[in-house]
Coordinates of C-alpha atoms (C1' of nucleotides) in Angstrom, one line a residue:
Chain S
M88 CA -51.0 -23.4 -23.7
S89 CA -49.2 -24.6 -26.8
Q90 CA -45.7 -23.2 -26.2
V91 CA -44.6 -21.1 -23.3
V92 CA -43.3 -17.7 -24.3
T93 CA -41.6 -15.6 -21.7
R94 CA -39.7 -12.3 -21.9
F95 CA -37.3 -10.0 -20.2
P96 CA -38.1 -6.3 -20.8
P97 CA -35.5 -4.1 -19.2
S98 CA -35.5 -0.4 -19.7
P99 CA -32.1 0.8 -20.7
T100 CA -32.0 3.5 -18.1
G101 CA -29.4 1.8 -15.8
F102 CA -27.2 -1.3 -15.4
L103 CA -28.6 -4.8 -14.8
H104 CA -28.6 -5.1 -11.1
L105 CA -29.3 -8.3 -9.1
G106 CA -33.0 -7.8 -8.9
G107 CA -33.4 -7.3 -12.6
A108 CA -31.0 -10.2 -13.2
R109 CA -33.1 -12.5 -11.1
T110 CA -36.2 -11.6 -13.1
A111 CA -34.3 -12.3 -16.3
V112 CA -33.1 -15.6 -14.9
F113 CA -36.6 -16.7 -13.9
N114 CA -38.0 -16.0 -17.3
W115 CA -35.2 -17.5 -19.1
L116 CA -35.1 -20.6 -16.9
Y117 CA -38.9 -21.1 -17.2
A118 CA -38.7 -20.9 -21.0
R119 CA -35.8 -23.3 -21.1
H120 CA -37.5 -25.7 -18.7
C121 CA -40.7 -25.7 -20.8
R122 CA -38.8 -25.8 -24.1
G123 CA -40.5 -22.6 -24.8
R124 CA -39.3 -19.3 -26.3
F125 CA -37.6 -16.4 -24.5
V126 CA -37.9 -12.9 -25.8
L127 CA -35.6 -10.0 -25.1
R128 CA -37.1 -6.5 -25.4
F129 CA -35.8 -3.1 -24.5
E130 CA -38.4 -0.7 -23.2
D131 CA -36.9 2.5 -24.3
T132 CA -39.9 4.7 -24.8
D133 CA -38.5 7.1 -22.1
T134 CA -36.2 8.8 -24.5
E135 CA -34.9 11.1 -21.8
R136 CA -33.4 8.4 -19.6
S137 CA -32.7 5.6 -22.1
S138 CA -29.2 5.3 -23.4
P139 CA -27.4 2.9 -25.8
R140 CA -24.6 2.4 -23.3
F141 CA -27.1 0.8 -20.9
V142 CA -28.3 -1.4 -23.7
E143 CA -24.7 -2.5 -24.2
A144 CA -24.2 -3.0 -20.5
I145 CA -27.3 -5.1 -20.1
L146 CA -26.5 -7.2 -23.1
E147 CA -23.0 -7.8 -21.6
A148 CA -24.4 -8.8 -18.3
L149 CA -26.9 -11.2 -19.8
H150 CA -24.2 -12.7 -21.9
W151 CA -21.9 -13.2 -18.9
L152 CA -24.7 -14.9 -17.0
G153 CA -25.1 -17.2 -19.9
I154 CA -28.6 -16.1 -20.6
D155 CA -29.5 -16.3 -24.3
W156 CA -32.7 -15.4 -26.1
D157 CA -34.6 -16.8 -29.0
E158 CA -36.1 -13.5 -30.2
G159 CA -34.9 -10.0 -30.2
P160 CA -33.6 -7.8 -28.8
H161 CA -36.7 -5.8 -29.8
F162 CA -36.7 -2.0 -29.2
Q163 CA -40.0 -0.3 -28.4
S164 CA -38.6 2.9 -30.0
R165 CA -38.7 1.0 -33.3
R166 CA -42.2 -0.2 -33.0
L167 CA -44.1 3.1 -32.9
D168 CA -46.2 2.1 -35.9
V169 CA -47.4 -1.0 -34.0
Y170 CA -48.6 1.1 -31.0
R171 CA -50.2 3.6 -33.4
D172 CA -52.2 0.7 -34.9
Y173 CA -53.3 -0.6 -31.6
L174 CA -54.1 2.9 -30.3
A175 CA -56.4 3.4 -33.3
R176 CA -58.2 0.2 -32.4
L177 CA -58.8 1.5 -28.9
L178 CA -60.0 4.8 -30.2
A179 CA -62.2 3.1 -32.7
A180 CA -63.7 0.9 -30.1
G181 CA -64.5 4.0 -28.0
R182 CA -62.1 2.7 -25.2
A183 CA -59.8 5.7 -25.4
Y184 CA -60.0 9.5 -25.8
Y185 CA -57.9 12.5 -26.4
C186 CA -57.0 14.6 -23.4
T187 CA -55.7 18.1 -23.4
C188 CA -55.4 18.7 -19.7
P189 CA -52.1 20.4 -19.0
P190 CA -49.6 18.3 -16.9
E191 CA -49.3 21.1 -14.4
R192 CA -53.0 20.9 -13.6
L193 CA -52.8 17.2 -13.2
E194 CA -49.8 17.5 -10.9
A195 CA -51.6 20.0 -8.8
M196 CA -54.6 17.7 -8.6
R197 CA -52.5 14.8 -7.5
R198 CA -50.8 16.8 -4.8
E199 CA -54.1 18.1 -3.5
A200 CA -55.7 14.7 -3.4
M201 CA -52.8 13.2 -1.5
A202 CA -52.8 16.0 0.9
R203 CA -56.5 15.6 1.5
G204 CA -55.9 11.9 2.1
G205 CA -57.6 10.6 -1.0
K206 CA -56.2 8.6 -3.9
P207 CA -54.7 10.8 -6.6
R208 CA -56.6 10.2 -9.8
Y209 CA -57.6 11.9 -13.0
D210 CA -61.0 13.7 -12.7
G211 CA -62.1 12.8 -16.2
T212 CA -62.4 16.3 -17.5
C213 CA -61.8 15.2 -21.1
R214 CA -63.6 11.8 -20.9
N215 CA -66.7 12.9 -22.6
R216 CA -65.5 15.9 -24.5
G217 CA -65.3 13.9 -27.7
L218 CA -62.0 15.6 -28.7
G219 CA -60.5 14.6 -32.0
P220 CA -56.8 14.1 -32.7
V221 CA -55.7 17.5 -31.4
P222 CA -52.0 18.1 -32.0
G223 CA -50.3 17.9 -28.6
A224 CA -53.1 15.9 -27.0
A225 CA -52.4 12.8 -25.0
V226 CA -54.6 9.8 -25.2
R227 CA -56.3 8.2 -22.2
F228 CA -57.7 4.8 -21.7
K229 CA -61.4 4.8 -20.8
A230 CA -61.2 2.6 -17.8
P231 CA -64.2 0.8 -16.4
Q232 CA -65.5 2.9 -13.4
S233 CA -67.2 0.1 -11.6
G234 CA -66.9 -3.6 -11.0
T235 CA -63.8 -5.5 -10.1
T236 CA -60.8 -6.7 -12.0
V237 CA -59.3 -9.9 -10.9
L238 CA -55.7 -10.9 -11.2
R239 CA -55.2 -14.6 -11.0
D240 CA -51.6 -14.6 -10.0
V241 CA -49.9 -18.0 -9.9
V242 CA -47.8 -17.1 -7.0
K243 CA -50.0 -14.8 -5.0
G244 CA -53.4 -16.4 -5.8
P245 CA -56.4 -14.3 -6.9
I246 CA -56.3 -10.6 -6.1
A247 CA -59.5 -8.5 -6.7
F248 CA -59.2 -4.8 -7.4
D249 CA -62.1 -2.4 -7.2
N250 CA -62.2 -0.7 -10.5
G251 CA -63.0 2.5 -8.7
E252 CA -59.4 2.5 -7.7
F253 CA -58.2 3.2 -11.1
D254 CA -58.5 6.3 -13.3
D255 CA -58.3 6.9 -17.0
F256 CA -54.6 6.5 -17.4
I257 CA -52.6 7.8 -20.3
V258 CA -51.7 5.3 -23.0
C259 CA -50.2 7.7 -25.4
R260 CA -48.2 10.8 -24.6
S261 CA -48.7 14.1 -26.3
D262 CA -45.5 13.4 -28.3
G263 CA -47.1 10.3 -29.7
T264 CA -45.0 7.8 -27.8
P265 CA -46.8 5.0 -25.9
T266 CA -46.6 4.8 -22.1
Y267 CA -45.5 1.8 -20.3
N268 CA -48.7 0.0 -19.5
F269 CA -49.9 0.3 -23.1
A270 CA -46.7 -0.6 -24.8
V271 CA -46.1 -3.6 -22.7
V272 CA -49.5 -5.0 -23.4
V273 CA -49.3 -4.4 -27.1
D274 CA -45.8 -5.9 -27.2
D275 CA -46.8 -9.0 -25.2
I276 CA -49.8 -9.5 -27.4
T277 CA -48.0 -9.1 -30.7
M278 CA -44.9 -11.1 -29.6
G279 CA -47.1 -13.9 -28.3
V280 CA -45.9 -13.6 -24.8
N281 CA -48.1 -15.8 -22.6
T282 CA -46.2 -16.0 -19.4
I283 CA -45.1 -13.0 -17.4
I284 CA -42.8 -13.4 -14.5
R285 CA -41.9 -10.1 -12.9
G286 CA -41.3 -8.3 -9.6
D287 CA -44.3 -7.7 -7.5
D288 CA -43.8 -4.0 -7.7
H289 CA -45.9 -4.5 -10.9
V290 CA -49.0 -5.9 -9.3
M291 CA -50.8 -2.5 -9.2
N292 CA -50.1 -2.1 -12.9
T293 CA -51.6 -5.5 -13.7
P294 CA -55.3 -4.7 -13.4
K295 CA -54.7 -1.8 -15.8
Q296 CA -53.0 -4.1 -18.2
I297 CA -55.7 -6.7 -17.8
Q298 CA -58.3 -4.1 -18.7
L299 CA -56.3 -3.3 -21.8
Y300 CA -56.1 -6.9 -22.8
E301 CA -59.8 -7.1 -22.5
A302 CA -60.4 -3.9 -24.4
L303 CA -58.2 -5.2 -27.1
G304 CA -59.9 -8.6 -27.1
A305 CA -56.7 -10.5 -26.4
P306 CA -56.3 -13.5 -24.2
L307 CA -54.7 -12.9 -20.8
P308 CA -51.2 -14.2 -20.2
V309 CA -50.2 -16.1 -17.0
F310 CA -49.0 -13.7 -14.4
A311 CA -46.4 -14.6 -11.8
H312 CA -45.4 -11.8 -9.5
V313 CA -42.3 -12.6 -7.5
P314 CA -41.4 -10.8 -4.4
M315 CA -38.7 -8.2 -4.6
V316 CA -35.1 -8.6 -3.5
L317 CA -34.4 -6.4 -0.5
G318 CA -31.1 -5.0 0.8
P319 CA -29.8 -5.9 4.3
D320 CA -31.8 -2.9 5.6
R321 CA -34.9 -4.5 4.2
T322 CA -35.5 -1.7 1.7
R323 CA -35.6 -2.2 -2.0
L324 CA -32.2 -3.3 -3.4
S325 CA -30.2 -0.5 -4.8
K326 CA -26.7 0.7 -5.5
R327 CA -26.2 1.3 -1.9
H328 CA -26.4 -2.5 -1.3
G329 CA -23.4 -4.0 -2.9
A330 CA -22.9 -3.8 -6.6
A331 CA -24.8 -1.7 -9.0
S332 CA -24.3 -4.1 -11.9
V333 CA -24.0 -7.9 -12.0
T334 CA -20.9 -7.4 -14.1
E335 CA -19.3 -6.1 -10.9
Y336 CA -19.6 -9.6 -9.5
R337 CA -17.8 -10.9 -12.6
D338 CA -15.0 -8.4 -12.0
Q339 CA -14.8 -9.5 -8.3
G340 CA -14.2 -13.0 -9.4
F341 CA -17.6 -14.6 -9.1
L342 CA -18.6 -17.5 -11.4
P343 CA -21.7 -16.9 -13.5
D344 CA -23.1 -20.2 -12.4
A345 CA -22.8 -19.3 -8.8
V346 CA -24.6 -16.0 -9.2
L347 CA -27.3 -17.8 -11.2
N348 CA -27.6 -20.4 -8.5
Y349 CA -27.8 -17.8 -5.8
L350 CA -30.3 -15.6 -7.5
V351 CA -32.6 -18.5 -8.2
R352 CA -32.5 -19.8 -4.7
L353 CA -33.5 -16.3 -3.5
G354 CA -37.2 -16.8 -4.0
W355 CA -37.4 -20.3 -5.3
S356 CA -36.7 -23.6 -3.8
H357 CA -36.5 -27.3 -4.6
G358 CA -36.8 -29.0 -1.3
D359 CA -33.5 -28.6 0.7
Q360 CA -31.3 -28.4 -2.3
E361 CA -28.9 -25.4 -2.2
F362 CA -26.4 -26.2 -4.9
F363 CA -27.6 -26.4 -8.5
T364 CA -25.8 -26.8 -11.8
R365 CA -27.2 -24.9 -14.7
A366 CA -28.7 -28.1 -16.1
E367 CA -30.3 -28.9 -12.8
L368 CA -31.8 -25.5 -12.6
I369 CA -33.4 -25.9 -16.0
A370 CA -34.6 -29.4 -15.2
H371 CA -36.3 -28.3 -11.9
F372 CA -37.3 -24.7 -12.2
D373 CA -41.1 -24.2 -12.0
L374 CA -43.6 -21.5 -11.0
E375 CA -45.0 -23.8 -8.4
N376 CA -42.2 -23.3 -5.9
L377 CA -41.7 -19.6 -6.2
G378 CA -41.8 -18.0 -2.7
R379 CA -44.3 -15.4 -1.6
S380 CA -42.3 -13.3 0.7
A381 CA -39.5 -10.8 -0.1
G382 CA -35.9 -12.0 0.3
V383 CA -32.9 -10.2 1.6
F384 CA -29.7 -10.3 -0.4
D385 CA -27.0 -11.9 1.6
P386 CA -23.5 -11.4 0.2
E387 CA -22.0 -14.0 2.5
K388 CA -24.1 -16.7 1.2
L389 CA -23.3 -15.7 -2.4
L390 CA -19.7 -15.9 -1.5
A391 CA -20.1 -19.4 0.1
L392 CA -22.0 -20.6 -3.0
N393 CA -19.3 -19.2 -5.2
A394 CA -16.7 -21.1 -3.3
E395 CA -18.7 -24.3 -3.7
H396 CA -19.0 -23.8 -7.4
L397 CA -15.3 -23.1 -7.6
R398 CA -14.7 -26.4 -6.0
A399 CA -17.1 -28.2 -8.2
T400 CA -15.7 -26.8 -11.5
P401 CA -13.0 -28.9 -13.2
P402 CA -9.6 -27.0 -13.0
A403 CA -9.3 -26.9 -16.8
A404 CA -12.6 -25.0 -17.1
L405 CA -11.3 -22.4 -14.7
V406 CA -8.2 -21.4 -16.7
E407 CA -10.0 -19.0 -19.0
P408 CA -12.1 -17.2 -16.4
L409 CA -8.9 -17.0 -14.2
R410 CA -6.8 -15.4 -16.9
P411 CA -7.8 -11.7 -16.3
F412 CA -7.3 -12.1 -12.6
F413 CA -3.7 -13.3 -13.1
R414 CA -3.1 -10.7 -15.7
E415 CA -4.0 -8.2 -13.0
L416 CA -1.1 -9.6 -11.0
G417 CA 1.2 -9.4 -14.0
I418 CA 1.1 -13.1 -14.7
E419 CA 0.2 -14.5 -18.1
L420 CA -1.6 -17.7 -17.3
E421 CA -1.2 -20.6 -19.7
G422 CA -3.2 -23.8 -19.7
G423 CA -1.7 -27.2 -19.2
P424 CA -1.3 -29.8 -16.5
R425 CA 0.9 -27.6 -14.2
T426 CA -1.6 -24.8 -14.2
E427 CA -4.5 -27.2 -13.6
K428 CA -2.6 -28.7 -10.6
I429 CA -2.1 -25.3 -9.2
I430 CA -5.8 -24.5 -9.6
A431 CA -6.9 -27.9 -8.2
G432 CA -4.9 -27.3 -5.1
L433 CA -6.1 -23.8 -4.5
A434 CA -9.8 -24.0 -5.5
P435 CA -10.9 -25.5 -2.2
R436 CA -9.1 -22.7 -0.5
S437 CA -10.6 -19.9 -2.4
K438 CA -13.8 -18.0 -2.4
T439 CA -13.4 -16.2 -5.7
L440 CA -11.3 -16.2 -8.8
A441 CA -9.5 -13.1 -7.6
D442 CA -8.8 -14.9 -4.3
L443 CA -7.5 -17.9 -6.1
A444 CA -5.2 -15.9 -8.3
R445 CA -3.8 -14.0 -5.4
Q446 CA -3.0 -17.2 -3.5
A447 CA -1.4 -18.8 -6.6
R448 CA 0.9 -15.9 -7.1
F449 CA 3.9 -17.5 -5.3
Y450 CA 4.0 -20.4 -7.8
F451 CA 5.1 -17.9 -10.5
E452 CA 7.7 -15.8 -8.6
D453 CA 10.9 -17.3 -7.1
E454 CA 11.4 -14.1 -5.1
V455 CA 8.5 -14.8 -2.9
A456 CA 7.5 -12.1 -0.5
Y457 CA 7.6 -13.5 3.0
E458 CA 4.6 -12.6 5.1
E459 CA 5.9 -10.9 8.1
A460 CA 4.2 -13.1 10.8
A461 CA 5.0 -16.3 8.9
A462 CA 8.7 -15.4 8.5
R463 CA 9.0 -14.4 12.1
A464 CA 7.5 -17.7 13.3
H465 CA 9.1 -20.1 10.9
L466 CA 12.1 -18.6 9.2
T467 CA 14.2 -18.7 12.3
A468 CA 17.7 -19.9 13.2
E469 CA 16.1 -22.8 14.8
A470 CA 14.7 -23.8 11.4
L471 CA 18.0 -23.7 9.7
P472 CA 19.0 -27.3 10.2
A473 CA 15.7 -28.5 8.9
L474 CA 15.9 -26.3 5.9
A475 CA 19.5 -27.4 5.2
A476 CA 18.6 -31.0 5.6
V477 CA 15.7 -30.8 3.2
A478 CA 17.7 -28.9 0.7
A479 CA 20.5 -31.5 0.8
R480 CA 18.1 -34.4 0.6
L481 CA 16.2 -32.9 -2.3
K482 CA 19.4 -32.1 -4.2
A483 CA 20.1 -35.8 -4.3
L484 CA 16.6 -36.7 -5.3
E485 CA 15.6 -37.4 -8.8
D486 CA 11.9 -38.3 -8.5
F487 CA 9.9 -35.3 -7.5
G488 CA 6.6 -37.1 -7.3
E489 CA 4.6 -36.6 -4.1
S490 CA 5.2 -40.0 -2.6
A491 CA 8.9 -39.8 -3.3
L492 CA 9.0 -36.4 -1.7
E493 CA 7.2 -37.7 1.4
E494 CA 9.8 -40.4 1.7
A495 CA 12.5 -37.8 1.5
F496 CA 10.9 -35.8 4.3
R497 CA 10.6 -38.9 6.4
A498 CA 14.3 -39.5 5.9
V499 CA 14.9 -35.9 7.1
M500 CA 12.7 -36.5 10.1
A501 CA 14.8 -39.6 11.0
E502 CA 18.0 -37.7 10.4
T503 CA 17.2 -34.6 12.4
G504 CA 14.8 -36.1 14.9
L505 CA 12.3 -33.4 14.2
K506 CA 8.6 -33.8 13.7
L507 CA 7.2 -33.2 10.3
G508 CA 5.5 -30.0 11.4
K509 CA 8.9 -28.5 12.4
I510 CA 10.2 -29.3 9.0
A511 CA 7.3 -28.6 6.8
Q512 CA 6.4 -25.1 8.2
P513 CA 9.8 -23.5 7.5
V514 CA 9.8 -25.1 4.1
R515 CA 6.3 -23.9 3.4
V516 CA 7.2 -20.3 4.2
A517 CA 10.4 -20.6 2.2
L518 CA 8.5 -21.8 -0.8
S519 CA 5.2 -19.9 -0.6
G520 CA 6.0 -17.0 1.7
R521 CA 3.0 -17.9 3.9
A522 CA 2.2 -20.2 6.8
A523 CA -0.9 -21.4 5.1
S524 CA -0.8 -23.1 1.7
P525 CA -1.6 -26.2 -0.2
G526 CA 0.2 -29.4 0.9
I527 CA 3.9 -29.1 1.0
F528 CA 4.6 -32.1 -1.2
E529 CA 2.1 -30.8 -3.7
I530 CA 3.9 -27.5 -3.8
I531 CA 7.3 -29.0 -4.3
A532 CA 6.1 -31.3 -7.0
I533 CA 4.6 -28.4 -8.9
L534 CA 7.6 -26.1 -8.3
G535 CA 10.1 -28.8 -9.4
K536 CA 13.6 -29.3 -8.2
E537 CA 15.3 -26.2 -9.5
A538 CA 12.8 -23.7 -8.1
T539 CA 12.5 -25.5 -4.9
L540 CA 16.2 -25.5 -4.2
R541 CA 16.5 -21.9 -5.3
R542 CA 13.8 -20.9 -2.8
L543 CA 15.3 -23.0 0.0
E544 CA 18.7 -21.4 -0.5
R545 CA 17.1 -18.0 -0.5
A546 CA 15.3 -18.7 2.8
I547 CA 18.5 -19.9 4.4
A548 CA 20.3 -16.8 3.2
F549 CA 17.4 -14.7 4.6
I550 CA 17.7 -16.3 8.0
G551 CA 21.5 -15.7 7.9
R552 CA 21.0 -12.0 7.2
S553 CA 18.4 -11.7 9.9
R554 CA 20.7 -13.3 12.5
S555 CA 23.6 -11.0 11.8
S556 CA 21.5 -8.0 12.0
S557 CA 19.5 -8.8 15.1
G558 CA 21.5 -11.2 17.2
A559 CA 21.9 -14.9 17.1
G560 CA 18.8 -17.0 17.4
E561 CA 16.4 -14.1 17.1
A562 CA 13.6 -13.8 14.7
P563 CA 14.1 -11.6 11.7
P564 CA 13.6 -7.9 12.5
S565 CA 10.1 -6.7 11.9
P566 CA 9.6 -3.1 10.9
K567 CA 7.1 -2.5 13.6
R568 CA 4.5 -4.2 15.6
T569 CA 1.2 -2.6 15.7
Chain K
rG260 C1' -53.2 9.3 3.2
rU261 C1' -55.4 5.4 -0.1
rC262 C1' -54.8 0.6 -2.4
rC263 C1' -52.0 -4.0 -2.8
rC264 C1' -48.7 -7.8 -1.0
rC265 C1' -46.0 -10.4 2.8
rA266 C1' -44.9 -12.6 7.9
rU267 C1' -40.8 -20.0 10.2
rC268 C1' -33.6 -19.5 13.2
rG269 C1' -29.5 -13.0 12.2
rU270 C1' -30.1 -14.4 6.6
rC271 C1' -32.0 -17.8 2.4
rU272 C1' -35.5 -21.5 3.0
rA273 C1' -38.4 -26.8 3.8
rG274 C1' -43.0 -27.8 6.0
rC275 C1' -48.6 -24.6 5.0
rC276 C1' -52.7 -25.6 -0.4
rA277 C1' -54.8 -31.7 1.1
rG278 C1' -54.4 -29.8 10.2
rG279 C1' -51.7 -34.9 13.8
rU280 C1' -45.6 -38.3 11.7
rC281 C1' -42.7 -30.8 13.7
rC282 C1' -41.0 -29.9 21.6
rA283 C1' -40.2 -27.6 13.4
rG284 C1' -35.8 -30.0 8.8
rG285 C1' -31.7 -28.0 5.4
rA286 C1' -28.1 -24.0 4.1
rC287 C1' -25.0 -19.5 5.1
rA288 C1' -22.8 -17.1 9.2
rC289 C1' -21.0 -18.2 14.2
rC290 C1' -19.0 -21.7 18.2
rG291 C1' -16.8 -26.6 19.5
rG292 C1' -14.5 -31.3 17.9
rC293 C1' -12.4 -34.9 14.3
rC294 C1' -9.1 -35.4 10.2
rU295 C1' -4.0 -33.3 9.6
rU296 C1' 2.6 -31.0 7.5
rU297 C1' -0.2 -25.4 7.7
rC298 C1' -4.6 -23.4 5.9
rA299 C1' -8.7 -24.9 3.6
rC300 C1' -11.9 -28.9 2.0
rG301 C1' -14.5 -32.9 4.3
rC302 C1' -17.0 -35.1 8.5
rC303 C1' -19.4 -34.8 13.5
rG304 C1' -21.8 -31.8 17.1
rG305 C1' -23.8 -27.0 19.1
rC306 C1' -26.4 -22.1 19.1
rA307 C1' -30.7 -20.3 16.9
rA308 C1' -37.4 -19.4 14.4
rC309 C1' -43.4 -20.9 13.7
rA310 C1' -44.5 -11.9 15.0
rC311 C1' -48.8 -11.2 18.6
rG312 C1' -54.0 -11.9 20.0
rG313 C1' -58.4 -14.3 19.3
rG314 C1' -61.2 -18.1 17.1
rU315 C1' -62.4 -23.2 14.4
rU316 C1' -60.9 -28.3 15.8
rC317 C1' -60.0 -34.0 19.8
rA318 C1' -55.5 -31.7 17.5
rA319 C1' -52.9 -25.5 14.2
rA320 C1' -46.5 -23.5 12.0
rU321 C1' -50.4 -25.3 8.9
rC322 C1' -57.5 -23.0 8.3
rC323 C1' -60.3 -18.1 9.7
rC324 C1' -60.4 -13.0 11.9
rG325 C1' -57.9 -9.0 14.0
rU326 C1' -53.4 -6.4 15.7
rU327 C1' -48.5 -5.2 14.9
rG328 C1' -44.4 -5.1 11.8
rG329 C1' -42.2 -5.0 6.9
rG330 C1' -42.4 -4.2 1.7
rG331 C1' -44.7 -2.2 -2.7
rA332 C1' -47.8 1.0 -5.8
rC333 C1' -50.3 5.6 -6.3
rG334 C1' -46.4 9.8 -13.3
rC335 C1' -47.6 12.4 -20.4
rC336 C1' -41.0 6.6 -15.5
rA337 C1' -40.6 1.7 -16.4

RNA sequence: GUCCCCAUCGUCUAGCCAGGUCCAGGACACCGGCCUUUCACGCCGGCAACACGGGUUCAAAUCCCGUUGGGGACGCCA
């Protein structure tokens, strides 16, 4: 094969969900791995259900995932003349015929066959009627009635189908538009697509398509049918299972590289490796290591992988993606060393971008909201001396570097006889509002002298207020315990 | 109903094609511990699987058959 050409052919009848995204990813990766060509094509021959807004949504999702294409997007709706041309060839070769059987009758036949326990198939009424191009007639492919059609699938191995299983399927609707099986084959032939990676819900279509390739005298592409992605209930993944669109993952704060990584690992492996950068994926992806069994989508693992990618991404590269999440909190994030330090400290503590932004909030607001449990435990009268000592010591300190701060705290320890934990926790709550946060010296260094002192004073005042309203030595009042 | 595919820890998977090195390895989740100013991160340890039944073979997670289970397809949808 000279150059590998793959394609992703979504029908714009819905959003790009995880399953579809994985198919796109596989095809894209394989093309990139082989230095081949990747074609994007919208299969919009179903005019009833297709919509431009889905085209936009799919484009947006692909863009977010970082999937680019070398050709297209093509639209089947704009290639009607091409299908007409190939239909004429089929007709001329005697491999197709016009059919005027009314849909209602076909439907009735199908129902009856199924009820009887047989396979629903066209009875061939018009097969030998030699009808001409009657207006309003559909066109059927004259399928071989005996023999076998073999699909040599690179992931499933050879699969033989008895031709008796298939009927004369429609290739052209009565309104002149091509049906799926015909349009795909014509497109893949004319676009030079020679490698087809798709969900295994297409295996039953493949023999029909192979017959079409043969009738058209075109060489067969390589077929790789990957198992489908199932929901936790082991049924086909759908809106019920998590997000309807991959862009929802973007909105929830997932990194495109993490989603990409997760999707690829669901159905493909490279030994024991779990974490892959985009470049590694391109370097290693192959058809050889695609799995044969269906996989269940696990949101927990996606989350864990996202956290890992968050940790692995340089803070500076996180500023842009983080911006919308901070904006959501009313914070305009700007780049720079301070922001990067904030991100660096929080990245290993976050699962998503949204998570990180939420945790970083306290850096930007002096009036930190004290978490009830944290305040009750640490902002107590008992903590007052420690807080006061730290405030005094810091007031006199010029160097707010982390090591200087640590020295200052050691001095407070010596002075008060308290352990570091007894000092650090109240300070932590005073500065961040929470009992869990990045390192205390790290926070102070980022906050700087002014803000730190301001927050310390505020906490001291808070404790004073709590005492006077609820008796000496008591924890601040809590609205209610539940 | 008919046809097709699949079957290793709860989940994603390695191992299977070229049988022994597998009383089955990694990851997520979960449970311990270490580190430690908190929480994470990191590190160490634990729990946990070859669906079942027959073959073939000196030897089977690996090969064959069957059963069961799961998924998919049966459109003038894609």
